[in-house]
Amino acid sequence: MGSVKKNAVYNILLAVSQVLLPLVTFPYISRILQPTGVGTYTFVDSYTQYFVLVAALGIPVYGMREIAKAKGNYEERSTVFSELLSIHFLVSLVVFSFYVTSFFLLPQLSAYGTMFWIGSTLLFSNVFVMEWFFQGMEQFPFITIRTLVIRLLTILAIFVFIRTKEDTLLYYAINCISVAVNAVVNCWFAKGFIKFSFRGLHFKRHLRPLFYIFSTGLVSSVYTLLDSVILGFLTNTEQVGFYTTAVKLSKILITILVALTTVLVPPLALAFKEQRYADAKGLLRKSFDYVVFISVPLSMGIFVIAKPLILLFSGHNFLPSVTSLKILSPTVLIIGLSYVFGQQIINTTGNERYFLRCTMIGMLISLLLNMLLIPHIQQTGAAITNLTVELTVMLLLIYVALQKVPFNPQWVNLLKAVIACLPFFLISYWVENMHWPLLFQLISIIIASGAAYILIQYFIWRSNLFPEIIGLLRKK
């Protein structure tokens, strides 16, 4: 449990840096590039990321699990690593040809040809980033330090080189270069843990589980990546810019929840493999409690400060994003719970086919609602679709997961967290009527709401989670 806590601290630090990067850069970028520039970048990147996802073939999820199982055996993990890296590279070559062909043939894409060529580097950079290997080996200190350094350099480059709304291309290039640098550093560091070889490789054993995980990722990407692409095809890049702003601000804090859930995947995979079910259920209960404790106030908080948040980070030009941000605010909680029941239970126990079925239902709902709503209410329609699909998939995952591993989550803690957040609305109403400067309003609402939440949790509900988190951080 000690290593899990240590890894959680490193991953939380990593997640905080991932939150701070857009918090630092997005107010600057949105004002420089304007809604059209932000929309163009997002349209190209969302389209490219879909091909990156296809090329990865589910390896980021599957690879972490398999490396965790082979962690103690040098020869076995070297073989697994060599097999998965080879598969990823070969598939990327095939996907690259389709990617390039698509932006030559489709008129909606050909106008952004140069950006798509830059984006093509992501297909191969992501092969050698191989984050799944270091996560499976639980090398979270390395992941954290490396990422912090590269993110700081990326922030510096953005402020130095991005000066006008014509710099959208350069902004995308900087982001792609940062991924390539990650790949180079990772390849150098990985040499100490494995020996790559083409001998004795057996690709076939990975194909079945990869198929289910890949299919799940591909299907779910319809409502996580392609919503922006569909919006761009059916409307314009300005609407994509409005929607992107809402999505970015609503989901930016999800990285903290993902950090908590990710560090538990390797020990959970090992516990299930060794049939230590009591230990696994204990980890799952703790994970559920942490996700609820953190995600409920984040969701409620985003809802109450949606307008000042948009004004501060994006400016008056992005005010149409406020409604979408409020609609999307519950997704912080919803996606957090989906990670617990989906990634930690269904995927970790080898039941990927059930995850696939849940996401296929979500994909069908996404396509139907996007086609019905976007032509009429544009970015708001995309936001409603996003929320509906995430909620549906979460409920399906919970049902399936509890059938497989009935670990008895404490649902009453969810209700307690919601009640503890009710003062947020009164605090927000009072502060906004004081007509203070915008930044001071936000800081006041966040501090007062956070204090109210913690006091209610600790003194009324007698929750011990906050002292646990503080104690964990003090140890490290």
Coordinates of C-alpha atoms in Angstrom, one line a residue:
M1 CA 0.0 0.0 0.0
G2 CA 3.0 2.3 0.7
S3 CA 4.1 2.2 -3.0
V4 CA 0.6 2.9 -4.1
K5 CA 0.4 6.0 -1.9
K6 CA 3.8 7.1 -3.1
N7 CA 2.8 6.6 -6.8
A8 CA -0.4 8.4 -6.1
V9 CA 1.5 11.5 -4.8
Y10 CA 3.7 11.5 -8.0
N11 CA 0.7 11.0 -10.2
I12 CA -1.2 13.8 -8.5
L13 CA 1.7 16.1 -9.0
L14 CA 1.8 15.1 -12.6
A15 CA -2.0 15.7 -12.9
V16 CA -1.7 19.1 -11.2
S17 CA 1.0 20.1 -13.8
Q18 CA -1.3 18.9 -16.5
V19 CA -4.0 21.2 -15.1
L20 CA -1.7 24.1 -14.6
L21 CA -0.4 24.1 -18.2
P22 CA -3.7 25.0 -19.8
L23 CA -4.6 27.2 -16.9
V24 CA -1.4 29.2 -17.6
T25 CA -1.5 29.1 -21.4
F26 CA -5.2 28.9 -22.3
P27 CA -6.2 32.5 -21.3
Y28 CA -3.3 33.7 -23.4
I29 CA -3.9 31.4 -26.4
S30 CA -7.7 32.0 -26.5
R31 CA -7.1 35.8 -26.6
I32 CA -4.3 35.6 -29.3
L33 CA -5.8 32.9 -31.6
Q34 CA -9.5 33.9 -31.0
P35 CA -12.4 31.5 -31.4
T36 CA -11.6 30.7 -35.0
G37 CA -7.9 29.9 -34.3
V38 CA -8.8 27.8 -31.3
G39 CA -11.4 26.0 -33.3
T40 CA -9.1 25.3 -36.2
Y41 CA -6.4 23.9 -33.9
T42 CA -9.0 21.7 -32.1
F43 CA -10.5 20.5 -35.4
V44 CA -7.2 19.4 -36.8
D45 CA -5.9 17.9 -33.5
S46 CA -9.2 16.0 -32.8
Y47 CA -9.1 14.5 -36.3
T48 CA -5.4 13.6 -35.9
Q49 CA -5.9 12.1 -32.4
Y50 CA -8.5 9.8 -33.8
F51 CA -5.9 8.3 -36.1
V52 CA -3.4 8.2 -33.2
L53 CA -5.9 6.2 -31.3
V54 CA -6.4 3.7 -34.1
A55 CA -2.7 3.3 -34.5
A56 CA -2.2 2.6 -30.8
L57 CA -4.6 -0.4 -31.1
G58 CA -5.4 -0.3 -27.3
I59 CA -1.8 -0.8 -26.3
P60 CA -1.7 2.1 -23.8
V61 CA -4.3 0.3 -21.6
Y62 CA -3.4 -3.3 -22.4
G63 CA 0.4 -2.7 -22.3
M64 CA 0.3 -1.2 -18.8
R65 CA -1.6 -4.3 -17.5
E66 CA 0.7 -6.8 -19.2
I67 CA 3.9 -5.1 -18.1
A68 CA 2.7 -4.9 -14.5
K69 CA 2.2 -8.7 -14.6
A70 CA 5.7 -9.3 -16.0
K71 CA 7.3 -6.7 -13.9
G72 CA 9.5 -9.1 -11.9
N73 CA 10.8 -11.1 -14.9
Y74 CA 13.3 -9.3 -17.1
E75 CA 13.1 -11.7 -20.0
E76 CA 9.3 -11.9 -20.0
R77 CA 8.8 -8.1 -19.8
S78 CA 11.4 -7.6 -22.6
T79 CA 9.5 -10.0 -24.8
V80 CA 6.1 -8.3 -24.0
F81 CA 7.6 -4.9 -24.6
S82 CA 9.2 -5.9 -27.9
E83 CA 6.0 -7.5 -29.2
L84 CA 3.7 -4.5 -28.3
L85 CA 6.1 -1.9 -29.6
S86 CA 6.5 -3.7 -32.9
I87 CA 2.7 -4.1 -33.3
H88 CA 2.3 -0.3 -32.5
F89 CA 4.9 0.7 -35.1
L90 CA 3.6 -1.6 -37.9
V91 CA 0.0 -0.5 -37.4
S92 CA 1.1 3.2 -37.3
L93 CA 2.7 2.8 -40.8
V94 CA -0.6 1.5 -42.2
V95 CA -2.7 4.2 -40.4
F96 CA -0.3 6.9 -41.7
S97 CA -1.1 6.1 -45.3
F98 CA -4.9 6.4 -44.6
Y99 CA -4.4 9.6 -42.7
V100 CA -2.4 11.4 -45.4
T101 CA -4.8 10.2 -48.1
S102 CA -7.8 11.5 -46.2
F103 CA -6.7 15.1 -46.0
F104 CA -5.8 15.1 -49.7
L105 CA -9.2 13.8 -50.7
L106 CA -11.6 15.5 -48.4
P107 CA -12.1 19.2 -49.3
Q108 CA -13.0 20.1 -45.7
L109 CA -9.6 19.0 -44.6
S110 CA -7.4 20.0 -47.6
A111 CA -7.5 23.7 -46.5
Y112 CA -5.5 22.7 -43.4
G113 CA -3.0 20.5 -45.2
T114 CA 0.1 21.9 -43.6
M115 CA -1.3 21.4 -40.1
F116 CA -2.2 17.9 -40.9
W117 CA 1.4 17.1 -42.1
I118 CA 2.6 18.5 -38.8
G119 CA 0.0 16.3 -37.0
S120 CA 1.3 13.2 -38.8
T121 CA 4.4 13.3 -36.6
L122 CA 2.2 12.4 -33.7
L123 CA 1.5 9.0 -35.2
F124 CA 5.1 7.9 -34.8
S125 CA 6.0 10.0 -31.8
N126 CA 3.3 8.2 -29.8
V127 CA 4.8 4.8 -30.7
F128 CA 7.9 5.7 -28.8
V129 CA 6.4 7.7 -26.0
M130 CA 5.3 4.2 -24.6
E131 CA 4.0 5.6 -21.4
W132 CA 2.2 2.3 -20.8
F133 CA 5.6 0.7 -20.1
F134 CA 6.7 3.1 -17.4
Q135 CA 3.2 3.0 -15.8
G136 CA 3.3 -0.8 -15.8
M137 CA 6.8 -0.7 -14.2
E138 CA 5.4 1.9 -11.7
Q139 CA 8.1 4.4 -12.6
F140 CA 6.0 7.4 -11.6
P141 CA 8.9 9.5 -10.3
F142 CA 10.5 9.4 -13.7
I143 CA 7.2 10.1 -15.5
T144 CA 6.5 13.1 -13.2
I145 CA 10.0 14.7 -13.4
R146 CA 10.3 14.3 -17.2
T147 CA 6.8 15.6 -17.9
L148 CA 7.2 18.6 -15.6
V149 CA 10.4 19.7 -17.3
I150 CA 9.0 19.3 -20.8
R151 CA 5.8 21.1 -19.9
L152 CA 7.7 24.0 -18.5
L153 CA 9.7 24.3 -21.7
T154 CA 6.4 24.0 -23.7
I155 CA 4.9 26.9 -21.7
L156 CA 8.0 29.0 -22.3
A157 CA 7.9 28.3 -26.1
I158 CA 4.2 29.3 -26.3
F159 CA 4.8 32.6 -24.6
V160 CA 7.9 33.4 -26.6
F161 CA 6.7 32.4 -30.1
I162 CA 2.9 32.7 -30.2
R163 CA 2.2 36.4 -30.8
T164 CA -0.7 36.8 -33.4
K165 CA -3.8 35.0 -34.5
E166 CA -1.7 33.8 -37.6
D167 CA 0.4 31.6 -35.2
T168 CA -2.1 28.8 -35.0
L169 CA 0.2 26.6 -37.1
L170 CA 3.1 27.3 -34.9
Y171 CA 1.1 26.6 -31.8
Y172 CA 0.2 23.2 -33.1
A173 CA 3.9 22.6 -34.1
I174 CA 5.1 23.4 -30.5
N175 CA 2.6 20.9 -29.1
C176 CA 3.7 18.2 -31.5
I177 CA 7.4 18.8 -30.8
S178 CA 6.8 18.4 -27.1
V179 CA 5.4 14.9 -27.8
A180 CA 8.5 14.0 -29.9
V181 CA 10.8 15.2 -27.1
N182 CA 8.9 12.9 -24.7
A183 CA 9.5 10.0 -27.0
V184 CA 13.2 10.6 -27.3
V185 CA 13.7 10.8 -23.5
N186 CA 11.6 7.7 -22.9
C187 CA 13.5 5.6 -25.4
W188 CA 16.8 6.6 -23.7
F189 CA 15.5 5.8 -20.2
A190 CA 13.8 2.5 -21.2
K191 CA 17.1 0.9 -22.1
G192 CA 17.8 0.2 -18.4
F193 CA 14.7 -1.9 -18.0
I194 CA 14.4 -4.0 -21.2
K195 CA 16.3 -5.4 -24.1
F196 CA 14.4 -5.0 -27.4
S197 CA 14.6 -8.0 -29.7
F198 CA 12.9 -9.3 -32.8
R199 CA 13.6 -12.9 -31.8
G200 CA 11.0 -15.3 -30.3
L201 CA 8.1 -12.8 -30.6
H202 CA 4.5 -14.1 -30.6
F203 CA 2.1 -11.4 -31.7
K204 CA -0.9 -13.6 -31.9
R205 CA -1.4 -14.0 -28.2
H206 CA -2.1 -10.2 -27.9
L207 CA -4.5 -9.8 -30.7
R208 CA -7.7 -10.9 -29.0
P209 CA -7.5 -8.7 -25.9
L210 CA -6.1 -5.9 -28.0
F211 CA -9.1 -6.2 -30.3
Y212 CA -11.6 -5.6 -27.4
I213 CA -9.6 -2.8 -25.8
F214 CA -9.0 -1.1 -29.2
S215 CA -12.6 -1.5 -30.2
T216 CA -13.7 0.1 -27.0
G217 CA -11.3 3.0 -27.4
L218 CA -12.3 3.5 -31.0
V219 CA -16.0 3.4 -30.2
S220 CA -15.7 5.7 -27.2
S221 CA -13.7 8.2 -29.2
V222 CA -16.8 8.9 -31.3
Y223 CA -18.1 10.9 -28.3
T224 CA -14.8 12.0 -26.9
L225 CA -12.9 13.1 -30.0
L226 CA -15.2 13.1 -33.0
D227 CA -17.8 15.4 -31.4
S228 CA -15.5 18.3 -32.3
V229 CA -14.9 17.0 -35.7
I230 CA -18.7 16.4 -36.4
L231 CA -19.3 19.9 -35.0
G232 CA -16.7 21.3 -37.4
F233 CA -18.2 19.5 -40.4
L234 CA -21.8 20.5 -39.6
T235 CA -21.2 24.1 -38.5
N236 CA -17.9 26.1 -38.5
T237 CA -14.6 26.3 -36.6
E238 CA -15.9 29.2 -34.5
Q239 CA -18.5 26.9 -33.0
V240 CA -15.8 24.3 -32.4
G241 CA -13.8 27.0 -30.6
F242 CA -16.8 27.7 -28.2
Y243 CA -17.4 24.1 -27.6
T244 CA -13.7 23.3 -27.1
T245 CA -13.4 26.0 -24.5
A246 CA -16.3 24.4 -22.5
V247 CA -14.9 20.9 -22.8
K248 CA -11.3 22.0 -21.9
L249 CA -12.5 23.8 -18.7
S250 CA -14.9 21.1 -17.7
K251 CA -12.5 18.2 -18.2
I252 CA -9.2 19.8 -17.3
L253 CA -9.5 18.6 -13.7
I254 CA -10.4 15.1 -14.7
T255 CA -6.6 14.5 -15.0
I256 CA -6.4 14.5 -11.2
L257 CA -9.0 11.8 -11.0
V258 CA -7.3 9.8 -13.7
A259 CA -4.0 10.1 -11.8
L260 CA -5.7 8.5 -8.7
T261 CA -7.2 5.7 -10.8
T262 CA -4.1 5.0 -13.0
V263 CA -1.7 4.2 -10.1
L264 CA -4.1 1.5 -8.9
V265 CA -4.3 -0.4 -12.1
P266 CA -0.9 -2.2 -11.8
P267 CA -1.5 -3.4 -8.1
L268 CA -5.1 -4.3 -9.0
A269 CA -4.0 -6.3 -12.0
L270 CA -1.5 -8.2 -9.8
A271 CA -4.0 -8.7 -7.0
F272 CA -6.6 -10.2 -9.3
K273 CA -3.9 -12.4 -11.0
E274 CA -2.8 -13.7 -7.6
Q275 CA -6.5 -14.1 -6.5
R276 CA -6.1 -11.7 -3.6
Y277 CA -9.7 -10.6 -3.9
A278 CA -10.0 -9.0 -0.5
D279 CA -7.0 -6.7 -1.2
A280 CA -8.4 -5.8 -4.6
K281 CA -11.8 -4.9 -3.1
G282 CA -10.2 -2.8 -0.5
L283 CA -8.3 -0.8 -3.1
L284 CA -11.5 -0.4 -5.1
R285 CA -13.5 0.9 -2.2
K286 CA -10.7 3.4 -1.4
S287 CA -10.6 4.5 -5.1
F288 CA -14.3 5.0 -5.2
D289 CA -14.3 7.1 -2.0
Y290 CA -11.4 9.3 -3.3
V291 CA -13.0 9.9 -6.7
V292 CA -16.4 10.8 -5.1
F293 CA -14.7 13.1 -2.4
I294 CA -12.8 15.0 -5.1
S295 CA -15.0 15.0 -8.2
V296 CA -18.3 16.1 -6.7
P297 CA -17.1 19.5 -5.5
L298 CA -15.2 19.9 -8.7
S299 CA -18.4 19.3 -10.8
M300 CA -20.5 21.6 -8.6
G301 CA -17.8 24.2 -8.5
I302 CA -17.4 24.4 -12.2
F303 CA -21.2 24.8 -12.5
V304 CA -21.4 27.8 -10.1
I305 CA -18.4 29.7 -11.5
A306 CA -19.0 28.9 -15.2
K307 CA -19.4 32.5 -16.4
P308 CA -16.6 34.1 -14.4
L309 CA -14.4 31.2 -15.4
I310 CA -15.0 31.7 -19.1
L311 CA -14.5 35.5 -18.8
L312 CA -11.2 35.1 -17.0
F313 CA -9.7 32.4 -19.1
S314 CA -11.1 33.1 -22.5
G315 CA -12.6 36.6 -22.5
H316 CA -15.9 38.1 -23.7
N317 CA -15.6 36.6 -27.1
F318 CA -16.1 33.2 -25.6
L319 CA -19.3 34.0 -23.6
P320 CA -21.4 31.6 -25.8
S321 CA -19.4 28.8 -24.1
V322 CA -21.0 29.4 -20.7
T323 CA -24.1 27.3 -21.3
S324 CA -22.1 24.4 -22.6
L325 CA -19.7 24.6 -19.6
K326 CA -22.6 24.3 -17.2
I327 CA -24.1 21.4 -19.1
L328 CA -20.7 19.6 -19.1
S329 CA -19.8 20.2 -15.4
P330 CA -21.3 16.9 -14.2
T331 CA -18.9 15.0 -16.5
V332 CA -16.1 15.4 -14.0
L333 CA -17.9 13.1 -11.6
I334 CA -19.3 10.9 -14.3
I335 CA -16.0 10.2 -16.0
G336 CA -14.3 9.7 -12.6
L337 CA -16.7 6.9 -11.7
S338 CA -16.4 5.5 -15.2
Y339 CA -12.7 5.1 -14.7
V340 CA -13.2 3.2 -11.4
F341 CA -15.8 0.8 -12.7
G342 CA -14.5 0.6 -16.3
Q343 CA -10.7 0.7 -16.2
Q344 CA -10.1 -0.6 -12.7
I345 CA -12.6 -3.4 -12.6
I346 CA -13.8 -4.4 -16.1
N347 CA -10.6 -4.0 -18.0
T348 CA -8.3 -5.1 -15.2
T349 CA -10.2 -8.4 -14.7
G350 CA -10.0 -9.2 -18.5
N351 CA -13.6 -8.4 -19.2
E352 CA -12.9 -5.9 -22.0
R353 CA -15.7 -7.3 -24.2
Y354 CA -18.3 -5.9 -21.7
F355 CA -16.6 -2.5 -21.8
L356 CA -16.9 -2.6 -25.6
R357 CA -20.6 -3.3 -25.5
C358 CA -21.2 -0.4 -23.1
T359 CA -19.3 2.1 -25.3
M360 CA -20.9 0.8 -28.5
I361 CA -24.3 1.9 -27.0
G362 CA -22.7 5.2 -26.1
M363 CA -21.4 5.6 -29.7
L364 CA -24.8 5.0 -31.2
I365 CA -26.5 7.5 -28.9
S366 CA -23.7 10.0 -29.7
L367 CA -24.1 9.8 -33.4
L368 CA -27.8 10.0 -33.3
L369 CA -28.0 13.0 -30.9
N370 CA -25.2 14.9 -32.6
M371 CA -26.9 14.6 -36.0
L372 CA -30.2 15.7 -34.5
L373 CA -29.1 18.5 -32.2
I374 CA -26.0 20.1 -33.7
P375 CA -27.8 21.5 -36.9
H376 CA -30.3 23.2 -34.6
I377 CA -28.5 24.3 -31.5
Q378 CA -24.8 23.9 -32.6
Q379 CA -22.3 23.7 -29.8
T380 CA -25.0 23.4 -27.1
G381 CA -26.3 20.3 -28.9
A382 CA -22.8 18.8 -28.8
A383 CA -22.6 19.5 -25.0
I384 CA -26.0 17.9 -24.3
T385 CA -25.0 14.9 -26.4
N386 CA -21.7 14.6 -24.5
L387 CA -23.3 14.6 -21.1
T388 CA -26.0 12.2 -22.1
V389 CA -23.6 9.7 -23.5
E390 CA -21.1 9.9 -20.6
L391 CA -23.9 9.3 -18.1
T392 CA -25.4 6.4 -20.1
V393 CA -22.0 4.7 -20.4
M394 CA -21.2 5.2 -16.7
L395 CA -24.5 3.6 -15.6
L396 CA -23.9 0.6 -17.9
L397 CA -20.3 0.2 -16.6
I398 CA -21.4 0.4 -13.0
Y399 CA -24.0 -2.4 -13.6
V400 CA -21.6 -4.7 -15.4
A401 CA -18.7 -4.1 -12.9
L402 CA -20.7 -4.8 -9.8
Q403 CA -21.9 -8.1 -11.4
K404 CA -18.3 -9.1 -11.9
V405 CA -16.7 -7.7 -8.7
P406 CA -19.3 -6.8 -6.0
F407 CA -17.0 -4.7 -3.8
N408 CA -19.8 -2.8 -2.0
P409 CA -19.1 0.9 -2.8
Q410 CA -20.5 3.4 -0.2
W411 CA -23.1 5.3 -2.3
V412 CA -24.1 7.2 0.8
N413 CA -20.8 9.1 0.5
L414 CA -21.9 10.4 -2.9
L415 CA -25.1 11.9 -1.4
K416 CA -23.1 13.3 1.5
A417 CA -20.6 15.0 -0.9
V418 CA -23.5 16.5 -2.9
I419 CA -25.1 17.9 0.3
A420 CA -21.7 19.3 1.4
C421 CA -21.6 21.3 -1.9
L422 CA -24.9 23.0 -1.5
P423 CA -23.3 26.1 0.2
F424 CA -21.4 26.7 -3.1
F425 CA -24.5 28.3 -4.6
L426 CA -25.1 30.8 -1.7
I427 CA -21.4 31.7 -1.6
S428 CA -21.3 32.3 -5.4
Y429 CA -24.5 34.4 -5.3
W430 CA -23.2 36.5 -2.5
V431 CA -19.7 37.1 -3.9
E432 CA -20.9 37.9 -7.4
N433 CA -23.2 40.6 -6.0
M434 CA -20.2 42.2 -4.3
H435 CA -19.0 43.3 -7.8
W436 CA -15.4 42.6 -6.9
P437 CA -12.7 42.2 -9.7
L438 CA -13.2 39.0 -11.6
L439 CA -10.1 37.2 -10.4
F440 CA -10.8 38.2 -6.8
Q441 CA -14.4 36.8 -7.2
L442 CA -13.1 33.5 -8.4
I443 CA -10.5 33.1 -5.7
S444 CA -13.0 34.1 -3.0
I445 CA -15.6 31.6 -4.3
I446 CA -13.1 28.8 -4.6
I447 CA -11.6 29.3 -1.1
A448 CA -14.9 29.8 0.7
S449 CA -16.6 26.9 -1.1
G450 CA -13.6 24.6 -0.5
A451 CA -13.5 25.5 3.2
A452 CA -17.3 25.0 3.6
Y453 CA -17.0 21.6 1.8
I454 CA -14.1 20.3 4.0
L455 CA -15.8 21.6 7.2
I456 CA -19.0 19.8 6.5
Q457 CA -17.2 16.6 5.4
Y458 CA -15.0 16.6 8.5
F459 CA -17.1 17.9 11.3
I460 CA -20.6 16.9 10.2
W461 CA -20.1 13.7 8.1
R462 CA -16.9 12.7 10.1
S463 CA -15.1 11.8 6.9
N464 CA -11.5 10.8 7.4
L465 CA -10.5 11.2 3.7
F466 CA -9.3 14.8 3.9
P467 CA -6.9 14.1 6.8
E468 CA -5.7 11.0 4.9
I469 CA -4.9 13.1 1.8
I470 CA -3.0 15.7 3.9
G471 CA -1.1 13.1 5.8
L472 CA -0.1 11.4 2.5
L473 CA 1.2 14.6 1.1
R474 CA 3.2 15.5 4.3
K475 CA 5.0 12.1 4.1
K476 CA 6.3 13.0 0.6

